[in-house]
PDB file of C-alpha atoms in Angstrom:
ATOM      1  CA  UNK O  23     -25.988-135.129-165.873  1.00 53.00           C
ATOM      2  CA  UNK O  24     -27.873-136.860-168.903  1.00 50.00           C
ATOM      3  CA  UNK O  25     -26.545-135.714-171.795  1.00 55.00           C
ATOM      4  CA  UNK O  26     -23.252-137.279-170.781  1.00 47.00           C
ATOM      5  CA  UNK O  27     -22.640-140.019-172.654  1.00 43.00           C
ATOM      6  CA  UNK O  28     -19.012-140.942-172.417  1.00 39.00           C
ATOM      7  CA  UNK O  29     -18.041-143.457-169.311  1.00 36.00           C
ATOM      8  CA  UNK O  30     -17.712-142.740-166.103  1.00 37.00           C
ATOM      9  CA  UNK O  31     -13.994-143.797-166.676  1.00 34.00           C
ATOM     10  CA  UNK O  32     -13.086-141.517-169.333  1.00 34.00           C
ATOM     11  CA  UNK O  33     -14.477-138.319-167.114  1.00 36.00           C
ATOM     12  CA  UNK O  34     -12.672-139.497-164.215  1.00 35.00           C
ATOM     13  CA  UNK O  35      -8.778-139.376-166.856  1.00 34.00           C
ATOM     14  CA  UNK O  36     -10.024-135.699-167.300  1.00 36.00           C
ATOM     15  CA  UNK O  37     -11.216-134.053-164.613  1.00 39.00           C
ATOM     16  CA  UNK O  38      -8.135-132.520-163.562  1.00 37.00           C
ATOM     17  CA  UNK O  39      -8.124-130.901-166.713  1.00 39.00           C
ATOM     18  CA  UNK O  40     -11.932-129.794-167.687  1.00 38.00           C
ATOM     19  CA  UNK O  41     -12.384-127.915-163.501  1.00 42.00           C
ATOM     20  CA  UNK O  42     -12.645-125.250-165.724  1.00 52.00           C
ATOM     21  CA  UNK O  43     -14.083-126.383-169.132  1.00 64.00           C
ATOM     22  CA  UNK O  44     -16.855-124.351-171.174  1.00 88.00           C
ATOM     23  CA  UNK O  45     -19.797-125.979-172.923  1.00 95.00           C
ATOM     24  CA  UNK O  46     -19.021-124.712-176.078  1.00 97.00           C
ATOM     25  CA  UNK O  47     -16.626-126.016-179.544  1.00 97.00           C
ATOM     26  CA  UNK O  48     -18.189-123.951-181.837  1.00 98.00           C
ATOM     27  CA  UNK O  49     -16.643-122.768-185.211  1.00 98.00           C
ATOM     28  CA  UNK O  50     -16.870-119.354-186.035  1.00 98.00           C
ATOM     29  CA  UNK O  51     -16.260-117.854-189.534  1.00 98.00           C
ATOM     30  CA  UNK O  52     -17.136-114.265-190.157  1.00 97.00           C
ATOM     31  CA  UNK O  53     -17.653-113.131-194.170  1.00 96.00           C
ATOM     32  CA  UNK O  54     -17.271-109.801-195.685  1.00 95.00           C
ATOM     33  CA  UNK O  55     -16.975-110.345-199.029  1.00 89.00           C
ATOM     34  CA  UNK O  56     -20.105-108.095-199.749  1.00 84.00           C
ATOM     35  CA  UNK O  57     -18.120-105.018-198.281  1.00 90.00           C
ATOM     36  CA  UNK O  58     -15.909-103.308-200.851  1.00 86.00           C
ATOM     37  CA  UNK O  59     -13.034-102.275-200.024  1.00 82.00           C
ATOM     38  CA  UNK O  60     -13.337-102.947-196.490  1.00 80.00           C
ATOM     39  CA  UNK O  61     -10.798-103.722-193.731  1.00 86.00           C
ATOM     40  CA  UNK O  62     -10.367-107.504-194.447  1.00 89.00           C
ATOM     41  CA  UNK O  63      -7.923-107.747-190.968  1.00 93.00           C
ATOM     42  CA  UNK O  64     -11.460-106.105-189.023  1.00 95.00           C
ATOM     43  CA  UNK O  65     -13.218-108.953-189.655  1.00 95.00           C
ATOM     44  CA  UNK O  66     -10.449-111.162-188.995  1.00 96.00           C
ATOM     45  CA  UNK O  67     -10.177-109.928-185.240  1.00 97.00           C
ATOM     46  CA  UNK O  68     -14.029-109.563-185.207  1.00 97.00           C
ATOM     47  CA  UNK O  69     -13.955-113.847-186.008  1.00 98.00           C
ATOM     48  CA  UNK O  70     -11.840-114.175-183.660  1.00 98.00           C
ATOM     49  CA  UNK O  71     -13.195-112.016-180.917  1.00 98.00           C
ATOM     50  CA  UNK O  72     -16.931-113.969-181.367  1.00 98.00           C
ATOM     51  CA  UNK O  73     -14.833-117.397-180.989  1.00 98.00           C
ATOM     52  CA  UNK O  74     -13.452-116.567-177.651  1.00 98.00           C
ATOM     53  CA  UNK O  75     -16.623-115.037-176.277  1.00 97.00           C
ATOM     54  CA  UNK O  76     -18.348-118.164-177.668  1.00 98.00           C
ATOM     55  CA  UNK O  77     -16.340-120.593-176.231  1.00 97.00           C
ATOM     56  CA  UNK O  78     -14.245-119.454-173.540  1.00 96.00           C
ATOM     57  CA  UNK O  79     -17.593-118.287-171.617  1.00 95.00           C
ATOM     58  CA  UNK O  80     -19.228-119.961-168.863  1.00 94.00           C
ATOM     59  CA  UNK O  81     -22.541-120.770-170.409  1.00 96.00           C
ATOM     60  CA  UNK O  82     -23.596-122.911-167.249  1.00 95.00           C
ATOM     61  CA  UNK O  83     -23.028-124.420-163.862  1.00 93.00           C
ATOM     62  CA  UNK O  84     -21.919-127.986-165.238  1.00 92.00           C
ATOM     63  CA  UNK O  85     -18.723-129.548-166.098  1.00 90.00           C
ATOM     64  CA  UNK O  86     -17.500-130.647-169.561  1.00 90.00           C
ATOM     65  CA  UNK O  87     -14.600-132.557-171.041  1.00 90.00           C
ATOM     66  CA  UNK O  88     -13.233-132.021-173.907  1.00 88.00           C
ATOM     67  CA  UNK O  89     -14.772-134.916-175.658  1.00 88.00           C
ATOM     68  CA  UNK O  90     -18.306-133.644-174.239  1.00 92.00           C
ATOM     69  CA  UNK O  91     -18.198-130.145-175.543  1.00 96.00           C
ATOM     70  CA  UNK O  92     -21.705-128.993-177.791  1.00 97.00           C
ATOM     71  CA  UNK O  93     -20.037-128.782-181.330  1.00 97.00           C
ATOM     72  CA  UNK O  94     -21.440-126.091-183.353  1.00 98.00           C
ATOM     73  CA  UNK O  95     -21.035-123.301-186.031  1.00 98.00           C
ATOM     74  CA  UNK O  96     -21.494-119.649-186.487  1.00 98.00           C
ATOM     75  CA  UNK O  97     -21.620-118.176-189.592  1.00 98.00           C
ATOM     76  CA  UNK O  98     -21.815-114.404-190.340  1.00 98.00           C
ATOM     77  CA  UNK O  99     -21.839-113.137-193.827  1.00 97.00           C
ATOM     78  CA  UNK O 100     -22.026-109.167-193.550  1.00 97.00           C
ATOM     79  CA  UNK O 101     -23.259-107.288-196.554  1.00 95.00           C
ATOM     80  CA  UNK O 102     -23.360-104.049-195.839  1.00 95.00           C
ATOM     81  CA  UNK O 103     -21.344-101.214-193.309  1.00 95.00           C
ATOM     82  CA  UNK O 104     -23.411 -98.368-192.676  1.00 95.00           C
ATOM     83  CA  UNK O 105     -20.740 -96.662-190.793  1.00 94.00           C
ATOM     84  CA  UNK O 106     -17.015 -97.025-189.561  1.00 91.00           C
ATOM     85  CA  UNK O 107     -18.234 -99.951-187.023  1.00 94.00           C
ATOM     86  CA  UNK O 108     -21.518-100.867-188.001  1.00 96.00           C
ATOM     87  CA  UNK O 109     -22.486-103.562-190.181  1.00 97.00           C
ATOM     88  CA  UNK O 110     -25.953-105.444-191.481  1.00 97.00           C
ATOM     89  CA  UNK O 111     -26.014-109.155-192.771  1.00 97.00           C
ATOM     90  CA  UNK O 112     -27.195-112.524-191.642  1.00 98.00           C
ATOM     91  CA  UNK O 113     -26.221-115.836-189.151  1.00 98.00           C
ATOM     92  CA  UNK O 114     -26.482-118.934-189.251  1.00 98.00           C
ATOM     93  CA  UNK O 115     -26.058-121.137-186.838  1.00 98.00           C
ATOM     94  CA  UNK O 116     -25.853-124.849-186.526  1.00 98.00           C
ATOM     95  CA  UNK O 117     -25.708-127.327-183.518  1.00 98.00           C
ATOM     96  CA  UNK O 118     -24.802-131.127-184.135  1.00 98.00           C
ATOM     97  CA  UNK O 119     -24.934-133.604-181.717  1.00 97.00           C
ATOM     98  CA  UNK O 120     -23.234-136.833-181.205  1.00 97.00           C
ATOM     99  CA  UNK O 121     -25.427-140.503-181.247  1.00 97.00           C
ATOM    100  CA  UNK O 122     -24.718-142.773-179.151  1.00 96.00           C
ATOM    101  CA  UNK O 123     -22.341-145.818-179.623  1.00 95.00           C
ATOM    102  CA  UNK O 124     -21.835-144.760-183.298  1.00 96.00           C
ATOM    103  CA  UNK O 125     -19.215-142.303-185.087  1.00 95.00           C
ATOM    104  CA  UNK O 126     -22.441-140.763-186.620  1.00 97.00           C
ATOM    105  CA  UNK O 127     -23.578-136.969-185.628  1.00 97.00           C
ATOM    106  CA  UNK O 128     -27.355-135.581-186.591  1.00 98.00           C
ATOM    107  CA  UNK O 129     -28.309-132.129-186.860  1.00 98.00           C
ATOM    108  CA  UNK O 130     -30.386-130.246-184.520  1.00 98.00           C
ATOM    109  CA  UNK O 131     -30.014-126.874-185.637  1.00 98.00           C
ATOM    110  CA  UNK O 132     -29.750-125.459-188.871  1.00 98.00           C
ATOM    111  CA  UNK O 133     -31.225-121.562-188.363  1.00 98.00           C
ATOM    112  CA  UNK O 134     -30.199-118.663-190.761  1.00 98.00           C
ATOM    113  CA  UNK O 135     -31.181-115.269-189.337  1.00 98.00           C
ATOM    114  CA  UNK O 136     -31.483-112.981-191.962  1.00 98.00           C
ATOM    115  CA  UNK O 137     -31.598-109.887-188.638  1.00 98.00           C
ATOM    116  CA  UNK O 138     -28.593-109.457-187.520  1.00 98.00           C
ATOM    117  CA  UNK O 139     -27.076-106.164-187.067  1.00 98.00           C
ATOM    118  CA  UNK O 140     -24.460-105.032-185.055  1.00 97.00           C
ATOM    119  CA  UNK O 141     -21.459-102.272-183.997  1.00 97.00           C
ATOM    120  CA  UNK O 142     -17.969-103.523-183.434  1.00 97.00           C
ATOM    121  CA  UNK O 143     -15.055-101.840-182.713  1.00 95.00           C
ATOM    122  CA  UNK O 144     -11.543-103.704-182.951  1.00 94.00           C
ATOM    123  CA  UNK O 145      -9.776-104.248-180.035  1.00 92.00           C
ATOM    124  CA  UNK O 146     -12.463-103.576-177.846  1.00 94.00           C
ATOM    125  CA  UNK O 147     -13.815-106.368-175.579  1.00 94.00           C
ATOM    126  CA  UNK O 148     -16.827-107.830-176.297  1.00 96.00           C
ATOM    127  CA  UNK O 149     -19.460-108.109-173.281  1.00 92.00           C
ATOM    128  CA  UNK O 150     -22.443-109.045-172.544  1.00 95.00           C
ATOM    129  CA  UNK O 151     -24.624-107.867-169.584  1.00 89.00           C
ATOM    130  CA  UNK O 152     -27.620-109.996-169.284  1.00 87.00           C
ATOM    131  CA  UNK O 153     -29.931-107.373-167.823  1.00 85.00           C
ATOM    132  CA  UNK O 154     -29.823-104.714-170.846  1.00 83.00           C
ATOM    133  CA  UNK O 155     -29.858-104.309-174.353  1.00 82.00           C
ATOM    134  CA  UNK O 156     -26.671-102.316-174.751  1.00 86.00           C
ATOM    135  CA  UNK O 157     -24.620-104.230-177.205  1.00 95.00           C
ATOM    136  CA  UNK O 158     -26.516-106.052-179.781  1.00 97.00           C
ATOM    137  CA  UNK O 159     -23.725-108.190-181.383  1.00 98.00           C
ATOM    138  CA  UNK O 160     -23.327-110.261-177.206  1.00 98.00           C
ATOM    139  CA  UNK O 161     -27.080-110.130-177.066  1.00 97.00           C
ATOM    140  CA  UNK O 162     -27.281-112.390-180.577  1.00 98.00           C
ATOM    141  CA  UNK O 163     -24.370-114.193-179.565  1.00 98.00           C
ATOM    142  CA  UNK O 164     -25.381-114.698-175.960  1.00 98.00           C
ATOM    143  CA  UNK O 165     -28.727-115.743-177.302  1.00 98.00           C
ATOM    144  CA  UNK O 166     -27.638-118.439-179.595  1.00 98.00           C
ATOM    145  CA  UNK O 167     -25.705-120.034-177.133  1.00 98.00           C
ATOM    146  CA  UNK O 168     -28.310-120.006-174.858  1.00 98.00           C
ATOM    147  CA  UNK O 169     -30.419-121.659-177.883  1.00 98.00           C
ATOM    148  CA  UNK O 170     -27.810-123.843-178.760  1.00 98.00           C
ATOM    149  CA  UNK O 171     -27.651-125.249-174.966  1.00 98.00           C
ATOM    150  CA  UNK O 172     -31.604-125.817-175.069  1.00 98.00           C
ATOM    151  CA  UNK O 173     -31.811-128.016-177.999  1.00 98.00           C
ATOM    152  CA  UNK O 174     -29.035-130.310-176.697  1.00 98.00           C
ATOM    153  CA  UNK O 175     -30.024-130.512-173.003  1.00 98.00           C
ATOM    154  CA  UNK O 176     -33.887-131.035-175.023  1.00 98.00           C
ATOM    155  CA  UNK O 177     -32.272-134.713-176.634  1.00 98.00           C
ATOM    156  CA  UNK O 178     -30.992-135.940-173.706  1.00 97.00           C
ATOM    157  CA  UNK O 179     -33.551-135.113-171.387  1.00 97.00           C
ATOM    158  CA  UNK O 180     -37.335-134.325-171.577  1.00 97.00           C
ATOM    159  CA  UNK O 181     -37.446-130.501-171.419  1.00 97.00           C
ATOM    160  CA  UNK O 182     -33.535-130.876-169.951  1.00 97.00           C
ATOM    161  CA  UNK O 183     -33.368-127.364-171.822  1.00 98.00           C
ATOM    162  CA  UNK O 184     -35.990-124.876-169.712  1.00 98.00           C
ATOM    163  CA  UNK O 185     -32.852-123.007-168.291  1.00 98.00           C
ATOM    164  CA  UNK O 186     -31.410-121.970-171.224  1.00 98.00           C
ATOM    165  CA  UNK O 187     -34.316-121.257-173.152  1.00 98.00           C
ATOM    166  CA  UNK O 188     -35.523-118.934-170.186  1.00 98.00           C
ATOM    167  CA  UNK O 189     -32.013-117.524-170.192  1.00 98.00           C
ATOM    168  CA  UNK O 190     -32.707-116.608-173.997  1.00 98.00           C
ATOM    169  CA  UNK O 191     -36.435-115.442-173.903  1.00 98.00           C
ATOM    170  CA  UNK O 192     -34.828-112.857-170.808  1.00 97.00           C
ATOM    171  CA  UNK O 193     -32.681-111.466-173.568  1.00 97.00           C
ATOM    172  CA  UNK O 194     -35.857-111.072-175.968  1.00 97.00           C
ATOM    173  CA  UNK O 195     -37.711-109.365-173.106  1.00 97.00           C
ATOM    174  CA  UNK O 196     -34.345-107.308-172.287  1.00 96.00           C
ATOM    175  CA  UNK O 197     -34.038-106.220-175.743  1.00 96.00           C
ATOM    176  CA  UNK O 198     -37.506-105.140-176.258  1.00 96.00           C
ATOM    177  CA  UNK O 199     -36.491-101.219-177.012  1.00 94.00           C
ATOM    178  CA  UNK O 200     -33.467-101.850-179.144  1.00 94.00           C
ATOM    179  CA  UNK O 201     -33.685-100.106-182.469  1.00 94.00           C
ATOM    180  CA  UNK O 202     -32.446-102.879-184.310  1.00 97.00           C
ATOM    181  CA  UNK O 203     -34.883-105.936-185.895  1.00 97.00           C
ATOM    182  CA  UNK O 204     -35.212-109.499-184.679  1.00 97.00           C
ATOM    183  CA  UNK O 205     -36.213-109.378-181.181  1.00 98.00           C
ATOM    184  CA  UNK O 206     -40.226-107.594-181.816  1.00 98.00           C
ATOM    185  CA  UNK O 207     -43.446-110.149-182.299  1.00 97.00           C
ATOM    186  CA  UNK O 208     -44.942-107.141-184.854  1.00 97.00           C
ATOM    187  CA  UNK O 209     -41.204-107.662-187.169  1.00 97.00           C
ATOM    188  CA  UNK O 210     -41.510-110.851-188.579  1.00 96.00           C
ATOM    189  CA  UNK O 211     -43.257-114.321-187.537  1.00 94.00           C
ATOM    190  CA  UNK O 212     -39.907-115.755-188.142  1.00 96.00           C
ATOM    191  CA  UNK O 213     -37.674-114.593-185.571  1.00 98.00           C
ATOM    192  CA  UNK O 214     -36.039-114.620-182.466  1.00 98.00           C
ATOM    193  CA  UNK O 215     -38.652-113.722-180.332  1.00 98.00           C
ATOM    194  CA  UNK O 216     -40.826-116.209-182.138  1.00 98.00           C
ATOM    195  CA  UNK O 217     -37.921-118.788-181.562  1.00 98.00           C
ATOM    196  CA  UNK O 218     -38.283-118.477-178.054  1.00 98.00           C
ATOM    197  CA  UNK O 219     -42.342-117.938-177.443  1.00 98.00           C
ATOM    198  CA  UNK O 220     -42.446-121.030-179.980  1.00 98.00           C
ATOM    199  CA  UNK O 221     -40.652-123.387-177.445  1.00 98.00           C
ATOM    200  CA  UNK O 222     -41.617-122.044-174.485  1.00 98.00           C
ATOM    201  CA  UNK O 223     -45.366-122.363-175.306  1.00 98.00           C
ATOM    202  CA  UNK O 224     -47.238-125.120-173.636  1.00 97.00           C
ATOM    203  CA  UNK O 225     -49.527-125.547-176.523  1.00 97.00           C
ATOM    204  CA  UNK O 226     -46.642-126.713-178.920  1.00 98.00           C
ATOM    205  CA  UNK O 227     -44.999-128.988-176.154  1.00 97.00           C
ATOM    206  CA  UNK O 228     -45.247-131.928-178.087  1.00 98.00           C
ATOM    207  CA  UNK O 229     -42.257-130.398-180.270  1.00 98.00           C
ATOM    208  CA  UNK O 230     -40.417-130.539-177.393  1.00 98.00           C
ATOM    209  CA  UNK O 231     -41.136-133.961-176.828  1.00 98.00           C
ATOM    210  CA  UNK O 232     -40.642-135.251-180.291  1.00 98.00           C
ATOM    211  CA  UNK O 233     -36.771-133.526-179.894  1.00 98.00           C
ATOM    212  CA  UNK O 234     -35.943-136.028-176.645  1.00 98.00           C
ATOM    213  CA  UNK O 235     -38.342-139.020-178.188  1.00 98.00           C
ATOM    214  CA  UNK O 236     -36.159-138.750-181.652  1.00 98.00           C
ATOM    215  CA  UNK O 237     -32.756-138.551-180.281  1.00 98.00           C
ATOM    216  CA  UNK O 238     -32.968-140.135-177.315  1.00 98.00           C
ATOM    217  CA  UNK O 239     -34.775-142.830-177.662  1.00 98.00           C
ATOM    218  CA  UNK O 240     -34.728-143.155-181.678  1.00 98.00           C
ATOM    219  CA  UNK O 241     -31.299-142.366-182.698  1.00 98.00           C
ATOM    220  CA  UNK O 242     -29.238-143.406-179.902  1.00 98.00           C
ATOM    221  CA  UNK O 243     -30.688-147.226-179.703  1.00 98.00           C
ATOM    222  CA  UNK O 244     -30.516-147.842-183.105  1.00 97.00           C
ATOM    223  CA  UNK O 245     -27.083-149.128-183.195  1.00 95.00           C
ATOM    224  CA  UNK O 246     -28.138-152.200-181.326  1.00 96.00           C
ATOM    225  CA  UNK O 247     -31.995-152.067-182.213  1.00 97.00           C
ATOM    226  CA  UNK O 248     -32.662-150.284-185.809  1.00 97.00           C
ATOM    227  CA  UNK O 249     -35.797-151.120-185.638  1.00 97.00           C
ATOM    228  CA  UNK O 250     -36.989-150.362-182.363  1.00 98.00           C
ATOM    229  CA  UNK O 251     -35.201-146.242-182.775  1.00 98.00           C
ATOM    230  CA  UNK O 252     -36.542-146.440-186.272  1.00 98.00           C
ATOM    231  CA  UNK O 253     -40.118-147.072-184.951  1.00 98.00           C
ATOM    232  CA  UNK O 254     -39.645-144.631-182.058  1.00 98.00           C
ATOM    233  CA  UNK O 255     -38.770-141.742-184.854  1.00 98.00           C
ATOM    234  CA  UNK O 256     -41.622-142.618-186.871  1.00 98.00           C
ATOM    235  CA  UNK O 257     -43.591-142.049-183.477  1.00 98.00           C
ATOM    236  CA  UNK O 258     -42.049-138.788-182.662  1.00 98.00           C
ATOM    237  CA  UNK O 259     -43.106-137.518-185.707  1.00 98.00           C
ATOM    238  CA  UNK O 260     -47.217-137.706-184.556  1.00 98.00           C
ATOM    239  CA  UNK O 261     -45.583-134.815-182.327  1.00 98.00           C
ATOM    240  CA  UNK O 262     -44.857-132.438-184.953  1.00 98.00           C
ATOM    241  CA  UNK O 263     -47.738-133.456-186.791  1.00 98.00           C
ATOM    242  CA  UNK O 264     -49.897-131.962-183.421  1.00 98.00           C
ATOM    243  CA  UNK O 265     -48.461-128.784-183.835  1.00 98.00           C
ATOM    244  CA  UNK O 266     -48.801-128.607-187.409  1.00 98.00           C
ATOM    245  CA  UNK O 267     -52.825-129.217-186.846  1.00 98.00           C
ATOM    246  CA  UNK O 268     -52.619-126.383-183.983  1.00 97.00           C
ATOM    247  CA  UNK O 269     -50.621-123.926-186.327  1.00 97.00           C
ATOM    248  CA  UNK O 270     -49.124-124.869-189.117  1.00 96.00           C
ATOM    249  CA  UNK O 271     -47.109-121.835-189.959  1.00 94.00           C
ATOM    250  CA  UNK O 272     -45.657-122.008-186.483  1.00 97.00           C
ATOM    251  CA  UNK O 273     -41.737-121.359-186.558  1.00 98.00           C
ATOM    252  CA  UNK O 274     -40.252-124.121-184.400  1.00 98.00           C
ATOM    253  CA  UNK O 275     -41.483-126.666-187.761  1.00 98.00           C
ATOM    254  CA  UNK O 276     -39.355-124.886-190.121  1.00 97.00           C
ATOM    255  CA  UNK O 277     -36.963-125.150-187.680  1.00 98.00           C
ATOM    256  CA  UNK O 278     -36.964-128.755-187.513  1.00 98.00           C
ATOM    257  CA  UNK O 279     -37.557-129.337-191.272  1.00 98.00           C
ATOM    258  CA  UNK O 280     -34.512-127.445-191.844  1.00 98.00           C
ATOM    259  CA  UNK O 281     -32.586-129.597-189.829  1.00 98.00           C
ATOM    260  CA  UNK O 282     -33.912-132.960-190.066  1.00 98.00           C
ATOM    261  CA  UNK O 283     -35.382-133.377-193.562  1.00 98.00           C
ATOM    262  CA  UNK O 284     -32.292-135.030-195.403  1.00 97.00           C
ATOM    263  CA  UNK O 285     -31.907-137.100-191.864  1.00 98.00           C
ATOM    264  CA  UNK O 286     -35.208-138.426-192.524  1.00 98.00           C
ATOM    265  CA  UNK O 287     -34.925-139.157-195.560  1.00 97.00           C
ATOM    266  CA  UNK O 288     -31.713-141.334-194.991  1.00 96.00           C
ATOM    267  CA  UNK O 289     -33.740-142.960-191.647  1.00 97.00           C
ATOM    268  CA  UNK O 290     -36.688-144.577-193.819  1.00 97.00           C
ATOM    269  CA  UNK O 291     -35.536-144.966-196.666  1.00 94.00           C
ATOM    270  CA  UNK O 292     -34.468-148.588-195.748  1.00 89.00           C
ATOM    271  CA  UNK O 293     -37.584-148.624-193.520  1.00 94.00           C
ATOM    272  CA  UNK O 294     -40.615-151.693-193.816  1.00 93.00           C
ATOM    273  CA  UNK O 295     -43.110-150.654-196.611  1.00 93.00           C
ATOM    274  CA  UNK O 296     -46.033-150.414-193.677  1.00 95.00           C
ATOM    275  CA  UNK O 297     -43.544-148.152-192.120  1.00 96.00           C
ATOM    276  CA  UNK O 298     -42.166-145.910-195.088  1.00 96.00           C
ATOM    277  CA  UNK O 299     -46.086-145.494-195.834  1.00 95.00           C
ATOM    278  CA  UNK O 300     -47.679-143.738-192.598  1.00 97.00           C
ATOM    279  CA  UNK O 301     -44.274-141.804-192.153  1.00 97.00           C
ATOM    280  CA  UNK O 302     -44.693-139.933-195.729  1.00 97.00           C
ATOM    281  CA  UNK O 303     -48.198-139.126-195.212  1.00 97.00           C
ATOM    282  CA  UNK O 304     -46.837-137.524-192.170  1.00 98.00           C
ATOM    283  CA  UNK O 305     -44.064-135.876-193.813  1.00 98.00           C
ATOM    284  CA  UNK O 306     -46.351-134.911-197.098  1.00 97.00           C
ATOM    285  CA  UNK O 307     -48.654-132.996-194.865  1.00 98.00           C
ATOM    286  CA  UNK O 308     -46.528-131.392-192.437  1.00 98.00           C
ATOM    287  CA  UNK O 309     -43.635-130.531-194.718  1.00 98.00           C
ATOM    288  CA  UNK O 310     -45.005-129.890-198.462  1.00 96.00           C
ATOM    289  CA  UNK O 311     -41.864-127.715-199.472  1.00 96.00           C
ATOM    290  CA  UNK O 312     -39.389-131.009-198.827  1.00 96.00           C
ATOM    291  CA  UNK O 313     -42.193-132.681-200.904  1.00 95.00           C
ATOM    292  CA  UNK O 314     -39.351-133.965-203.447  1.00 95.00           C
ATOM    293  CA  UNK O 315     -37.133-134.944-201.215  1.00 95.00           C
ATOM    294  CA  UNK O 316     -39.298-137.387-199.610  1.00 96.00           C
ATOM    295  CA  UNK O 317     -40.065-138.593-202.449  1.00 93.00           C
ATOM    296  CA  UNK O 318     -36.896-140.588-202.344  1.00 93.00           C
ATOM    297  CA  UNK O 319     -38.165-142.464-199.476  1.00 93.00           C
ATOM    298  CA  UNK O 320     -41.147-143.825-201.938  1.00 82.00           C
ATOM    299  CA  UNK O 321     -38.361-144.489-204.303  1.00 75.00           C
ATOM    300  CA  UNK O 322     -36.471-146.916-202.261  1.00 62.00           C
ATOM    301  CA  UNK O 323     -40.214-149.058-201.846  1.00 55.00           C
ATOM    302  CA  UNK O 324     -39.964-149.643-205.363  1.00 48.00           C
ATOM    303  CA  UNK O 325     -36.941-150.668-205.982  1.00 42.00           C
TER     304      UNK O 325
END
């Protein structure tokens, strides 16, 4: 499989022990502190009910070690119970993945979704059916992970994530008649069925190639060739800047800005001036809001 990186030799110590292993090392925290007077030990068991149906779910046919598992974070931050075991408030969820032949991890994901509503009752198991809409809280949480799988199989291999991103556009379709927001085109052009259509579409492709041209063959040679992965980046970038001239409010950009603009930042600012000067007119024109951030990499010409 591509996106294993480790030697052979280091799978082969712990394959007796990973027969079994799960994709997943994902954090979850789960916040109530906008609920007064709630049941604080609720939302403990809730945490810890999302972290075992997170990670101790078979997301996929493949087998990880332990060293090879996705690492990623949910955060929930509930403001509001509209009943005994309802509750309103936002996620965010992050996926970071490793580069190769450094100690250094970049950010892939970095998506707050301001939708999420859901019922939980303690002590009852969570599950997830993939072929209906009954519990919203698994179909989120199914969804991400299915997201989260995507955009790492996406940097290691070119479209390496189809599977999973078919797995989560299923649970858009599937979820078409549930009563709460985030899965409807007519909601919101921000969303998770936006997410989803965004990728999938063949006419903003070239995202998905920028994703495996950055990572793969930007970030992971440029501990033995900076300037080779730092050109390659720069490259990628004329992706993104095709779907910005297709659509420019298109979803998947925020998405990558969000995730990528400090990166970027760090990446050129000790690039050639040549360099540093076609990337920001790329950057200035695609991403305009992270206008002042960028800036820094015009700072570090003139110094």
């Amino acid at each position: 499989m591509i996106r294993k990186i480790a030697s052979t030799l280091l799978i082969t110590a712990f394959v007796v022990f990973t027969a079994f292993a799960q994709e997943l090392r994902c954090n979850v925290t789960v916040s109530a502190r906008g609920i007064q007077g709630a049941n604080q030990n609720l939302f403990r068991t809730m945490q810890s009910d999302i972290y075992d149906f997170m990670n101790n779910r078979k997301w996929t046919e493949h087998v990880y070690g332990y060293d090879e598992k996705i690492r990623c974070n949910i955060l929930i931050r509930l403001d509001e119970q509209v009943s005994a075991d309802e509750f309103k408030g936002s996620i965010q969820v992050q996926l970071t993945r490793p580069v190769f032949n450094s100690s250094y991890t970049s950010t892939v994901l970095n998506i707050k979704d301001n939708d999420f509503h859901c019922n939980y009752v303690e002590f009852q198991p969570l599950e997830f059916n993939e072929t209906s809409n009954r519990d919203n809280l698994t179909n989120i949480l199914a969804y991400y992970a299915y997201i989260i799988l995507g955009f790492d199989y996406d940097t290691f291999s070119p479209e390496g994530g189809n599977e999973y991103f078919q797995k989560a556009q299923s649970i858009v379709n599937n979820s078409q008649n549930a009563r709460e927001r985030g899965w409807k085109s007519f909601e919101s052009e921000r969303n998770r069925y936006w997410l989803t259509e965004n990728i999938l579409n063949k006419s903003y492709s070239s995202f998905r190639s920028c994703m495996y041209n950055y990572h793969r063959t930007g970030l992971d040679i440029m501990s033995d060739r900076v300037e080779e992965g730092r050109a390659n980046i720069a490259n990628s970038l004329r992706d993104i800047q095709k779907v910005f001239r297709r659509r420019p409010s298109t979803y998947i950009l925020q998405i990558f800005f969000d995730a990528k603009a400090d990166e970027l930042v760090n990446v050129f600012s000790k690039s050639f001036p040549d360099e540093r000067s076609r990337v920001l007119a790329i950057l200035n024109e695609v991403d305009p809001s992270n206008g002042s951030k960028y800036e820094k990499i015009k700072e570090s010409e003139e110094l």
